[in-house]
Short mmCIF file of C-alpha atoms and ligand atoms in Angstrom, two decimals:
data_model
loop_
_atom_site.label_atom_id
_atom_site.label_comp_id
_atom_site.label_asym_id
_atom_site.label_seq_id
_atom_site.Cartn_x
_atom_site.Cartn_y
_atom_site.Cartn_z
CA UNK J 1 -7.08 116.91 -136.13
CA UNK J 2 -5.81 119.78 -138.80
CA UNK J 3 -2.32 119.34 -139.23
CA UNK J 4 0.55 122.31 -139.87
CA UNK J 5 3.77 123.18 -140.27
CA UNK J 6 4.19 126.27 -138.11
CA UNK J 7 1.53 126.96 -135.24
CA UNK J 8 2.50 130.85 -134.23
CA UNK J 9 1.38 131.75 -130.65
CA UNK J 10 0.78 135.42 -130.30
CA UNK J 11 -0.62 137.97 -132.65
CA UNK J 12 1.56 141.00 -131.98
CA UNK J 13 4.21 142.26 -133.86
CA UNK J 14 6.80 139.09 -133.71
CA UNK J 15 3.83 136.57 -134.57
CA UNK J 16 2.58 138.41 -137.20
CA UNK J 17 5.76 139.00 -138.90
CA UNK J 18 6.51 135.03 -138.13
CA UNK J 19 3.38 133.81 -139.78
CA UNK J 20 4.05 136.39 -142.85
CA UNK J 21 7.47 135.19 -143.22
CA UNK J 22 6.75 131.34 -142.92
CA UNK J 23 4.14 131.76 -145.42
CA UNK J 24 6.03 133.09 -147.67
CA UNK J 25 7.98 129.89 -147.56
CA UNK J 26 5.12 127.77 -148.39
CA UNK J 27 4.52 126.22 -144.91
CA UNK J 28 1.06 125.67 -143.59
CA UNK J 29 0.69 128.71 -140.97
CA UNK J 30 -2.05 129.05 -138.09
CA UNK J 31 -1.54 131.64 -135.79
CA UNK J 32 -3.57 131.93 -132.47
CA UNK J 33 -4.00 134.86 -130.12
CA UNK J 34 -5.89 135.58 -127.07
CA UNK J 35 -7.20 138.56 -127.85
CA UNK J 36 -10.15 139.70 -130.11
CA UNK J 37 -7.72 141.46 -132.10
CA UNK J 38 -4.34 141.23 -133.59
CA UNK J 39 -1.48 143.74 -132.67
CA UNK J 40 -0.51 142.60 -129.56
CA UNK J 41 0.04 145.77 -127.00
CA UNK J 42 0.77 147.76 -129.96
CA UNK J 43 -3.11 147.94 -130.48
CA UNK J 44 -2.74 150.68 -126.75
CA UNK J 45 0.43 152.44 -128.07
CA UNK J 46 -1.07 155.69 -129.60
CA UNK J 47 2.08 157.69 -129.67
CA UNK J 48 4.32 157.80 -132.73
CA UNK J 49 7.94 156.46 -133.01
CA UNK J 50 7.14 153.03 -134.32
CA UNK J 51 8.82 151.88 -137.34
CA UNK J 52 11.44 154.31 -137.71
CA UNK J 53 14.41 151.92 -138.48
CA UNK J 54 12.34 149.85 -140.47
CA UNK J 55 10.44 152.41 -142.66
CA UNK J 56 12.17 155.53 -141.55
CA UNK J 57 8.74 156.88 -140.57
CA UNK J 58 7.03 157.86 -137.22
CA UNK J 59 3.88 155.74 -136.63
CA UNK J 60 1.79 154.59 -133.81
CA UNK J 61 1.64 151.80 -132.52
CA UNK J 62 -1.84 150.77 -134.58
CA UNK J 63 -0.32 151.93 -138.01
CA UNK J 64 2.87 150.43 -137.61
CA UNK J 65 0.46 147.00 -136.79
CA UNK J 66 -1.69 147.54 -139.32
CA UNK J 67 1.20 147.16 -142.38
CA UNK J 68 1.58 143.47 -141.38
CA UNK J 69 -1.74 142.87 -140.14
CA UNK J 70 -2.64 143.69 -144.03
CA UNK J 71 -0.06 141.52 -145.92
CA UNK J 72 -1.36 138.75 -143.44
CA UNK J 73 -4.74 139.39 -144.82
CA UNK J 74 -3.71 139.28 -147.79
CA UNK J 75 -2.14 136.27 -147.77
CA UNK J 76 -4.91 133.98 -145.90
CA UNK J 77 -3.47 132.64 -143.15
CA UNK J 78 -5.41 130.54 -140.64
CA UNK J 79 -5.72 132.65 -137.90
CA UNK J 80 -7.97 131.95 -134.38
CA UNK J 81 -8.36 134.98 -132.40
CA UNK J 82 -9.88 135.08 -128.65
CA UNK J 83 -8.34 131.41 -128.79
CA UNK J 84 -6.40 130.97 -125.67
CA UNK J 85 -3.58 127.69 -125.70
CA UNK J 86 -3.99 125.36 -123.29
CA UNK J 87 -1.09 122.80 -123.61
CA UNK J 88 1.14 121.76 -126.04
CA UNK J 89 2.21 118.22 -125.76
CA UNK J 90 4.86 116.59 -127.56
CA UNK J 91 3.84 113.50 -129.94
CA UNK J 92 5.48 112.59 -132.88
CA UNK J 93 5.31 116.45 -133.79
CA UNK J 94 3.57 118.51 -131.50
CA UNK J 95 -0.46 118.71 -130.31
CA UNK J 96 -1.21 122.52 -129.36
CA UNK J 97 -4.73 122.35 -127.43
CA UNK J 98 -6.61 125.35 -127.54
CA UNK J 99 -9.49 126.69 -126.22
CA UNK J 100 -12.09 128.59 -127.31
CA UNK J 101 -15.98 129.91 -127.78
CA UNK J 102 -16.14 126.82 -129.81
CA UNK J 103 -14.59 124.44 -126.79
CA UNK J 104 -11.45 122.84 -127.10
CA UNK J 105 -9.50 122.11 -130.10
CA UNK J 106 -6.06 120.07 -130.83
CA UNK J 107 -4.10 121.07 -133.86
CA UNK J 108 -1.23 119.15 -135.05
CA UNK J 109 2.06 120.83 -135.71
CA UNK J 110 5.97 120.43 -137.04
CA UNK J 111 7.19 123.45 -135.82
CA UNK J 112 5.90 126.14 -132.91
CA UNK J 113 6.75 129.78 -132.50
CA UNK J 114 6.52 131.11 -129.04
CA UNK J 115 5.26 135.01 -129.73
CA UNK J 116 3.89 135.73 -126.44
CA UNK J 117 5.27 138.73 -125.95
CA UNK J 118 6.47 139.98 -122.42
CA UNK J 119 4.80 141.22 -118.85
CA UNK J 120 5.25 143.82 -116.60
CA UNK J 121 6.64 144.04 -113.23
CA UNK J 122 3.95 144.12 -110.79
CA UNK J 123 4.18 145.95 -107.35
CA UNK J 124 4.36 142.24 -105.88
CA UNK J 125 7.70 141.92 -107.41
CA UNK J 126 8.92 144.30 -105.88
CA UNK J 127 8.20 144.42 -102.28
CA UNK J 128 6.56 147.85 -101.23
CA UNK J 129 5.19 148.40 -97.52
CA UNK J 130 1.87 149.49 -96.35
CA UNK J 131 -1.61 149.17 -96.73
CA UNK J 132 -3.24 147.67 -100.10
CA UNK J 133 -5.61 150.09 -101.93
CA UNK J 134 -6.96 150.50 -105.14
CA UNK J 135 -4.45 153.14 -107.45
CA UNK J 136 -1.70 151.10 -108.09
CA UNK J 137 -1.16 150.25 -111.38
CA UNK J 138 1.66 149.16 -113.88
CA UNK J 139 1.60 151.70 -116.40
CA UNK J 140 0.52 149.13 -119.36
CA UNK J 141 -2.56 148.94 -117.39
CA UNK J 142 -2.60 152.41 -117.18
CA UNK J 143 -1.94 153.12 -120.77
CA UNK J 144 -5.04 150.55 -121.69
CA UNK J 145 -7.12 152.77 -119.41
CA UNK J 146 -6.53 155.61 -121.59
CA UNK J 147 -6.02 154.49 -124.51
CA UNK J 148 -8.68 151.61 -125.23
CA UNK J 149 -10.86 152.00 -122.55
CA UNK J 150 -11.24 156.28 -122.51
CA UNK J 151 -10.84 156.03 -118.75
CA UNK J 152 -8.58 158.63 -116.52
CA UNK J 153 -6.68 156.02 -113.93
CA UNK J 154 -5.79 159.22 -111.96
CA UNK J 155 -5.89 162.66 -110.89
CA UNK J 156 -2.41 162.99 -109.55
CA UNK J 157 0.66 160.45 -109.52
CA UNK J 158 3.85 159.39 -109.08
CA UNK J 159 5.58 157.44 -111.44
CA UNK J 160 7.99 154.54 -110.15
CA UNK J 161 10.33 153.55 -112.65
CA UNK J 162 11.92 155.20 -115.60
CA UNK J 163 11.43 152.35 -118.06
CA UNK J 164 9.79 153.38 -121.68
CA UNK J 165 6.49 152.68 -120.84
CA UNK J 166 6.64 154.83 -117.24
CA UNK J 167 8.26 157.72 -119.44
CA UNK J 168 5.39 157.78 -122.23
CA UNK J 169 2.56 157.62 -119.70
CA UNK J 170 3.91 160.34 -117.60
CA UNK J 171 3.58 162.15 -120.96
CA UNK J 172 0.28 160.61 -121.54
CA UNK J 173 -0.99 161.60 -118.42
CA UNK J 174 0.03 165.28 -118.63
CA UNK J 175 -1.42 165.45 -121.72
CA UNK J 176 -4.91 164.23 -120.53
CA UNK J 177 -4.65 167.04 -117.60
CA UNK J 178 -3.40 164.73 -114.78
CA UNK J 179 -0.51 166.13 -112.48
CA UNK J 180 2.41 163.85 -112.53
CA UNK J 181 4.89 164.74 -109.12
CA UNK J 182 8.04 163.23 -110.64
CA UNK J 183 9.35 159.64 -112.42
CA UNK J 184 11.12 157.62 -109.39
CA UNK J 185 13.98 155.37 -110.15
CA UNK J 186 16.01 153.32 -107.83
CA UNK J 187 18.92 153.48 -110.26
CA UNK J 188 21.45 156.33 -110.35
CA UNK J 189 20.80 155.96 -114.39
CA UNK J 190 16.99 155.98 -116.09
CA UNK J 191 15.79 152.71 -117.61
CA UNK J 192 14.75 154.39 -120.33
CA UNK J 193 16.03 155.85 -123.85
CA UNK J 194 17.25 158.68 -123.83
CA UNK J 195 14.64 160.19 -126.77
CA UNK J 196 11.83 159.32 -124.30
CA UNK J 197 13.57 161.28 -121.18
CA UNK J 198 13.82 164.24 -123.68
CA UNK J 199 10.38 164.28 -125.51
CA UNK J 200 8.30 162.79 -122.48
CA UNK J 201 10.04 164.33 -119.34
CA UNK J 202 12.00 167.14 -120.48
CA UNK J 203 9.48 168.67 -122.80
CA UNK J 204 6.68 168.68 -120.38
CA UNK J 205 8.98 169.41 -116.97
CA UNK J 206 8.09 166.47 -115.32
CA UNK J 207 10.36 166.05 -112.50
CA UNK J 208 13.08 162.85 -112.91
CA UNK J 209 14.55 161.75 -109.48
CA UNK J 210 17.15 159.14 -110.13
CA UNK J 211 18.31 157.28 -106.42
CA UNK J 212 15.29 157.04 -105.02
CA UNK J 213 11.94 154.87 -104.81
CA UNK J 214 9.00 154.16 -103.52
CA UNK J 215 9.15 152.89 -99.90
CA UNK J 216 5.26 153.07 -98.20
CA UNK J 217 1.70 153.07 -99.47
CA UNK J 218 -1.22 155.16 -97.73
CA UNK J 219 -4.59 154.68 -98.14
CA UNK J 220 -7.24 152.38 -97.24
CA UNK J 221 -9.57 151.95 -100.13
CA UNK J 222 -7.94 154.37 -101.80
CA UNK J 223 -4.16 155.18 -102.43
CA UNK J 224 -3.74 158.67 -100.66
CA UNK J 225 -0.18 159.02 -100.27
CA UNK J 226 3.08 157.42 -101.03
CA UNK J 227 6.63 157.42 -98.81
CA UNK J 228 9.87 158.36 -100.83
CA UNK J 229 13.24 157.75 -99.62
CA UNK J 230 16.51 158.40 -101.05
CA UNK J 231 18.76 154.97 -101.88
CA UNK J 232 22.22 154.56 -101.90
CA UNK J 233 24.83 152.63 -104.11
CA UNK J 234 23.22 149.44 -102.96
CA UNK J 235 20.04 150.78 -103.93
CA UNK J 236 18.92 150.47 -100.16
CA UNK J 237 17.07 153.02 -98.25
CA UNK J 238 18.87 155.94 -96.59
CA UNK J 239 17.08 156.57 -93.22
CA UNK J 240 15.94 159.85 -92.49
CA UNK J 241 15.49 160.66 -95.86
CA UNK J 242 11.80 159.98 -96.06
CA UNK J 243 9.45 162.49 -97.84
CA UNK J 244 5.74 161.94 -98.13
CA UNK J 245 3.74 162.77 -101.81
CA UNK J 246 -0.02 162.88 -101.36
CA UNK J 247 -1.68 161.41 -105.20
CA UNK J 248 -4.19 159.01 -106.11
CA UNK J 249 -2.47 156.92 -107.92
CA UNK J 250 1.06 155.31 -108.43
CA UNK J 251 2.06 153.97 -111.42
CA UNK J 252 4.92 151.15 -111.73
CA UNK J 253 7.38 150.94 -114.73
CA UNK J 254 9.71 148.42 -113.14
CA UNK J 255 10.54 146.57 -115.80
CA UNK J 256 9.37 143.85 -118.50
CA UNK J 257 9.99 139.84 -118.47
CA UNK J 258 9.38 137.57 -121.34
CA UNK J 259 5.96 135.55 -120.89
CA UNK J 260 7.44 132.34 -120.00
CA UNK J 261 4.83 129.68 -119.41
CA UNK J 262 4.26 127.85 -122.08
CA UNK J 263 8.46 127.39 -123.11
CA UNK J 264 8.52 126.49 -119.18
CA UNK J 265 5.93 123.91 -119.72
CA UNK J 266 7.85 122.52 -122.56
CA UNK J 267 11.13 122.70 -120.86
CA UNK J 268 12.64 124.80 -122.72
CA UNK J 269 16.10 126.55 -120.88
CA UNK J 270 16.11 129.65 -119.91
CA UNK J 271 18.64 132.44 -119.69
CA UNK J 272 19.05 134.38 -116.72
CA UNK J 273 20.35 136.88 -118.43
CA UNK J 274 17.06 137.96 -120.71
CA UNK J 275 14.73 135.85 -118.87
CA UNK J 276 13.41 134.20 -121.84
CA UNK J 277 14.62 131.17 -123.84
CA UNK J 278 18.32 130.25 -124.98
CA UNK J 279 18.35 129.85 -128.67
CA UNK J 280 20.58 129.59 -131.54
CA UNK J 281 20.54 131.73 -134.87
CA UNK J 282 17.82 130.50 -135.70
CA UNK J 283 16.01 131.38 -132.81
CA UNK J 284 15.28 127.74 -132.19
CA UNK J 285 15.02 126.92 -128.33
CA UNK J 286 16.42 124.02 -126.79
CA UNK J 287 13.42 121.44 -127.71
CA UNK J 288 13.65 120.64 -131.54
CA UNK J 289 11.24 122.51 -134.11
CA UNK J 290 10.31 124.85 -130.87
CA UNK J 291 11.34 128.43 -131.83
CA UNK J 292 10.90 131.84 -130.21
CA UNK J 293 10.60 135.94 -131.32
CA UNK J 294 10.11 139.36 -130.37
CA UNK J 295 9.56 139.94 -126.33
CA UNK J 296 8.76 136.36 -125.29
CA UNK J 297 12.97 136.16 -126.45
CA UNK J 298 14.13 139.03 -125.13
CA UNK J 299 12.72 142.55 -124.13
CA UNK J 300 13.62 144.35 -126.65
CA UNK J 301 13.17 148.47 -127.08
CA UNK J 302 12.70 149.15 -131.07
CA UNK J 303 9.69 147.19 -132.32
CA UNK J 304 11.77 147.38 -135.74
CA UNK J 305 13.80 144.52 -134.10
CA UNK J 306 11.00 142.67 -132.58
CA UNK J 307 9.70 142.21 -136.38
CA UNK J 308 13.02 140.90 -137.51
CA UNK J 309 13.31 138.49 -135.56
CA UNK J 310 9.75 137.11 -135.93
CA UNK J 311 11.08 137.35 -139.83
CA UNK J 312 14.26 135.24 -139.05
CA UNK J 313 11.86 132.52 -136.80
CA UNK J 314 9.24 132.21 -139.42
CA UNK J 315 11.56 131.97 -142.21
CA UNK J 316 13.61 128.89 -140.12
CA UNK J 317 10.40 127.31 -138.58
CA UNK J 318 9.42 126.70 -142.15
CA UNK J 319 12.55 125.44 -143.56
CA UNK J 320 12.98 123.18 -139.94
CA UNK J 321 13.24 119.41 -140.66
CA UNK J 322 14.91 117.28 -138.10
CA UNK J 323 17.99 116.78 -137.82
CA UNK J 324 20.46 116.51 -134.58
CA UNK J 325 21.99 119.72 -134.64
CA UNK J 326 25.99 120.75 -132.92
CA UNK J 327 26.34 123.64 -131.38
CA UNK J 328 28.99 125.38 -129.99
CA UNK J 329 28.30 128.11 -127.28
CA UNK J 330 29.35 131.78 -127.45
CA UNK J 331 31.00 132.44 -123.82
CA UNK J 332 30.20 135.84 -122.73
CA UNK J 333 32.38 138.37 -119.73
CA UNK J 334 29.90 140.27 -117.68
CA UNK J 335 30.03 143.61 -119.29
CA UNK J 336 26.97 142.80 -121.15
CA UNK J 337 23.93 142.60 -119.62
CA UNK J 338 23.27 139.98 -122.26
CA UNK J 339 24.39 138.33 -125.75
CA UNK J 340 21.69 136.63 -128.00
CA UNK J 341 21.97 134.38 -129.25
CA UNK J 342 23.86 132.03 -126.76
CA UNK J 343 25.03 129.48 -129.57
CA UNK J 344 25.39 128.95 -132.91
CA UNK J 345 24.39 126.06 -134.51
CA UNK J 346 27.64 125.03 -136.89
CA UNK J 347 26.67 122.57 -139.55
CA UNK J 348 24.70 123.92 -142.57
CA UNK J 349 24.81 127.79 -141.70
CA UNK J 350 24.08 129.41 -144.80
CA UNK J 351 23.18 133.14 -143.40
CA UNK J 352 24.24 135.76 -141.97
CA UNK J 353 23.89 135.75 -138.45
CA UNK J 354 22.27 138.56 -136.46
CA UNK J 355 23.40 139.41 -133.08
CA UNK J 356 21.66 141.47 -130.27
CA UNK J 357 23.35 142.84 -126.83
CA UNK J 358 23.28 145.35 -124.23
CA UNK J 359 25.94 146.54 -122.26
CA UNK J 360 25.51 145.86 -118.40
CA UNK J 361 26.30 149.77 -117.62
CA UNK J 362 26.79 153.10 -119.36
CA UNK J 363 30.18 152.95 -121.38
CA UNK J 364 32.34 155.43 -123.02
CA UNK J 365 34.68 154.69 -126.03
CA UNK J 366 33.80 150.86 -126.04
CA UNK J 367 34.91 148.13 -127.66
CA UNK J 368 33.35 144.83 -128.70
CA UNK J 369 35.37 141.77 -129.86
CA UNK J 370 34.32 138.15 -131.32
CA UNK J 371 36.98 136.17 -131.30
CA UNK J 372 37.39 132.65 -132.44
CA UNK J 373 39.87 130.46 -130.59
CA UNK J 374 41.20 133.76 -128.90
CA UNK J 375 41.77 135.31 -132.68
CA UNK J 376 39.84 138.37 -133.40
CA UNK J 377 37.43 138.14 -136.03
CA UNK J 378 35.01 140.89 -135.28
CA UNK J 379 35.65 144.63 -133.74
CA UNK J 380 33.18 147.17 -133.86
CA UNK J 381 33.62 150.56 -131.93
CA UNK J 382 30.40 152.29 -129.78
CA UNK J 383 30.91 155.89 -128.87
CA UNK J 384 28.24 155.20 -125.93
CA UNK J 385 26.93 152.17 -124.79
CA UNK J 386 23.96 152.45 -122.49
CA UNK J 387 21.86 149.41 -121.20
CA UNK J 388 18.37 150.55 -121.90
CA UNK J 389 19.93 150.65 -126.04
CA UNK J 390 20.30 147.56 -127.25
CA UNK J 391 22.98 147.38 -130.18
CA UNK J 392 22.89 144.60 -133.20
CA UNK J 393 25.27 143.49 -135.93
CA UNK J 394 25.12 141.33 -138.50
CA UNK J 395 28.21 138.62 -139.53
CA UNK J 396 28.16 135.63 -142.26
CA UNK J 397 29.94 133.55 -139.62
CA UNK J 398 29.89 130.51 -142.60
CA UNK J 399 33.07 131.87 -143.35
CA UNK J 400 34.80 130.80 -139.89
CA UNK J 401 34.06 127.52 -140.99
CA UNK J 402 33.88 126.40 -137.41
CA UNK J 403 33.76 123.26 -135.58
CA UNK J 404 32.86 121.35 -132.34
CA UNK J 405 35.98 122.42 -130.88
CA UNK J 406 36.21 125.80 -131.78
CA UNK J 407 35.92 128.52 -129.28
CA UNK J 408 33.50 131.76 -129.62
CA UNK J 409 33.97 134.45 -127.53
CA UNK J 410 32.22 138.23 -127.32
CA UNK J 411 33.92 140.97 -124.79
CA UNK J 412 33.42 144.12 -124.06
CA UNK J 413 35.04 147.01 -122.83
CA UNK J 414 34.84 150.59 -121.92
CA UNK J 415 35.27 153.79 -120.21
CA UNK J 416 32.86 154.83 -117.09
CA UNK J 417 31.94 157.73 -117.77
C1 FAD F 501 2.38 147.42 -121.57
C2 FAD F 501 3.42 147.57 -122.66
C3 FAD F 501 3.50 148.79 -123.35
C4 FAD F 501 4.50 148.93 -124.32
N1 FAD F 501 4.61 150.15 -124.92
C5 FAD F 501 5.59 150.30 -125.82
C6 FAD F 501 5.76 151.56 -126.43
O1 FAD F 501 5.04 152.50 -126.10
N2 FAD F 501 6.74 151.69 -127.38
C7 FAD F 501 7.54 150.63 -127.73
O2 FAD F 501 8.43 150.77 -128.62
N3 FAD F 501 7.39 149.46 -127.16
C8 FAD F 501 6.46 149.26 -126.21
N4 FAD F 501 6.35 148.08 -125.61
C9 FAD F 501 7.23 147.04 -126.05
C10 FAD F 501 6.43 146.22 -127.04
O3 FAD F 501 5.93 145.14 -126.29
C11 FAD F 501 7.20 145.66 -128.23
O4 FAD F 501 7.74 146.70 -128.98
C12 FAD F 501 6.36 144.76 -129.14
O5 FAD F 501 5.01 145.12 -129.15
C13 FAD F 501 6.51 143.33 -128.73
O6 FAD F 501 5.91 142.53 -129.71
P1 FAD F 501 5.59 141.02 -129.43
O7 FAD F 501 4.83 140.55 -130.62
O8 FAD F 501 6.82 140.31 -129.04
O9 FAD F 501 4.65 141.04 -128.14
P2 FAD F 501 3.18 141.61 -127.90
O10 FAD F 501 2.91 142.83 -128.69
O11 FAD F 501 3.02 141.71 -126.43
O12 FAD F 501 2.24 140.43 -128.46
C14 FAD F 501 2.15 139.17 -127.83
C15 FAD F 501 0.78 138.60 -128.13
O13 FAD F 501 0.73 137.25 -127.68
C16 FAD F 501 -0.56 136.99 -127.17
N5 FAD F 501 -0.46 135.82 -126.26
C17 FAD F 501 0.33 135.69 -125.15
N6 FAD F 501 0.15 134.47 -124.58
C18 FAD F 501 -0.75 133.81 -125.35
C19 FAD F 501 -1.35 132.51 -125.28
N7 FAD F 501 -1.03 131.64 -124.30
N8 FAD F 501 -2.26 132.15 -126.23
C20 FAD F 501 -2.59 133.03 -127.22
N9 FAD F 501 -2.04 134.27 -127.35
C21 FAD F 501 -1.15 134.66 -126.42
C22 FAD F 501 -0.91 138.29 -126.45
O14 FAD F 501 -2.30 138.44 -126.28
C23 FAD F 501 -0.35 139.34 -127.42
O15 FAD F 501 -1.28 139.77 -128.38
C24 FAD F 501 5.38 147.88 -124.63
C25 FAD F 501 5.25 146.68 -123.94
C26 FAD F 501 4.32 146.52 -122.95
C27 FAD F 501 4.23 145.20 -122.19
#
């Protein structure tokens, strides 16, 4: 059995930065992904806007892929594609199975990185009436359609769901002559960032109806029509407010959760919050030498940030050697949506520590405190906090010097606007 020091599952942007970045530490690396390819969904997302923080430039998806999927090239790293894990099982280390064209392998490991990336909502979730016909998509299906497989998934649609992905394929769609009625969304806010309401919606008149969703399906082998009805506060139905669209095809952007099974499998705890696993700064999970990146952690919405934290895992998966570690936890109020990560791990902390949040709804003039023991040690000031941004910082918390009985706090407040 081939043994390593960091197996990376996932080759999309958080693996492949992870692999990189623990190579460059001088661990063994293998990195496995599913596909035939690496760039995880990157490899479907054609438009620019990629990289931007990063590199300040605009690239796709595939360029922005391609940078690391070079340097990983270039620096040899074992590397299985269309290699599908099967079980990991905790021995002395760790034993990832795999499975392949080949049959099934078993690799032997110190240290895993969960890079799995995230999945979509599916209509399922989300409990529509009706019939069942063909025409529903989520729109990362849709966008593979398009934009790997050259196929038109529709004539005319409605878009549920103003998340990023919803936004850039009602663009998409326009673009490849399909008539897009309007973007749906439940919320009296859009899901989405604000640049992709401008340049996808706004630039190409699509119709945005916030308040309302999809509440029937029409069709029998074919989706002909879909119900709309105004919602209220509650986000339930108003009666009476019913409107039918006839299209061929509705497209769901409901929302992204972190690909859980294998950190379920292993047991690792999960936070409600993001939906993927509770780490420290190192992005180590719960289960020793078992470490996590990109959207399996947390969904985030610049790939920029996705890549640094693969960069922060790899680098820490490398350097990992046992060793019981104390953590204190970093208690939270419920202005943010969430607060990664959810502890820090106090003895040995030699970096800086990077944080990631989103506010729970759309503030004015807000403030953001980490205290210690109820003493400030942290403000920073956020003109406008939305919860489709998510906002970072960085803070050499060595400094604190703190303990098993010290206290770390993060609030936030705000004006509604
Ligand atoms: C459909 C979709 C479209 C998106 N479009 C955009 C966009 O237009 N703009 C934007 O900024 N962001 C977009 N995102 C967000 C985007 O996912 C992130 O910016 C970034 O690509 C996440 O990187 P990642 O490496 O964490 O995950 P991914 O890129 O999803 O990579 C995860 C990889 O893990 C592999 N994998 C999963 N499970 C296993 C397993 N058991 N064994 C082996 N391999 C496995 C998958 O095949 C995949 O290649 C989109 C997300 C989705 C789901």
């Amino acid at each position: 059995m081939k043994d390593y020091d960091v197996i990376v599952i996932g080759g999309g942007p958080a693996g492949l930065a992870a692999a990189i970045s623990a190579d460059k530490e001088g661990a063994r690396v293998l990195l496995i992904e599913r596909e035939a390819k690496l760039g995880g969904i990157l490899k479907q997302c054609i438009h620019d806007g990629f990289g931007l923080v990063r590199y300040g430039e605009k690239l796709s998806g595939p360029e922005y892929a391609q940078r690391f999927i070079e340097e990983f090239h270039i620096r040899n790293i074992d590397y299985s594609v269309l290699t599908y894990v099967i079980g990991i099982e905790k021995t002395e280390h760790y034993t990832v199975r795999v499975v392949n064209t080949k049959g099934v392998t078993c690799y032997r490991t110190k240290t895993i990185i969960l890079a799995t990336g995230c999945r979509e909502r599916t209509s399922k979730q989300i409990s529509i009436h009706g019939t069942r016909p063909s025409g529903v998509f989520t729109a990362g299906t849709a966008q593979a359609y398009i934009n790997i497989l050259g196929q038109m998934p529709t004539k005319k649609c409605v878009i549920l769901g103003s998340g990023d992905i919803g936004l850039i394929m009602a663009r998409r769609l326009t673009l490849e002559g399909a008539k897009v009625c309007g973007v749906y969304e439940a919320k009296d806010s859009p899901s989405g960032l604000t640049r992709n309401i401008l340049q996808c919606l706004e630039d190409y008149n699509i119709p945005l109806y916030l308040s309302h969703t999809v509440t029937r399906l029409f069709g029998e082998d074919r989706l002909k029509a879909v119900e709309i009805t105004k919602v209220d506060e509650k986000m339930a139905p108003i009666f009476g407010t019913e409107e039918i669209i006839e299209c061929d095809a509705l497209i769901l952007s409901v929302g992204l959760i972190p690909e859980n099974e294998l950190a379920e499998s292993l047991h690792v705890e999960i936070d409600p919050r993001t939906k993927g696993p509770a780490c420290d700064q190192d992005f180590m999970t719960n289960q020793a030498g078992i470490f996590t990146c990109g959207n399996a952690l947390h969904v985030n919405d610049l790939v920029d940030y996705v890549s640094e934290s693969g960069e922060l895992a790899g680098k820490a998966a490398a350097r990992y050697i046992y060793k019981d570690r104390e953590y204190i936890s970093i208690d939270t109020d419920n202005e943010f949506l969430y607060f990664l990560p959810q502890k820090i791990h106090i003895r040995d902390i030699e970096n800086e520590m990077t944080f990631y949040f989103r506010s729970n709804q759309v503030l004015k003039n807000a403030l953001m405190t980490l205290s210690v023991n109820g003493k400030q040690i942290l403000k920073k000031k956020y003109r406008n906090l939305k919860p489709p941004e998510m906002e970072t910082f960085k803070l050499d918390i060595s400094q604190f010097k703190l303990t098993g009985d010290d206290k770390v706090t993060a609030a936030l407040k705000g004006e509604n606007p």
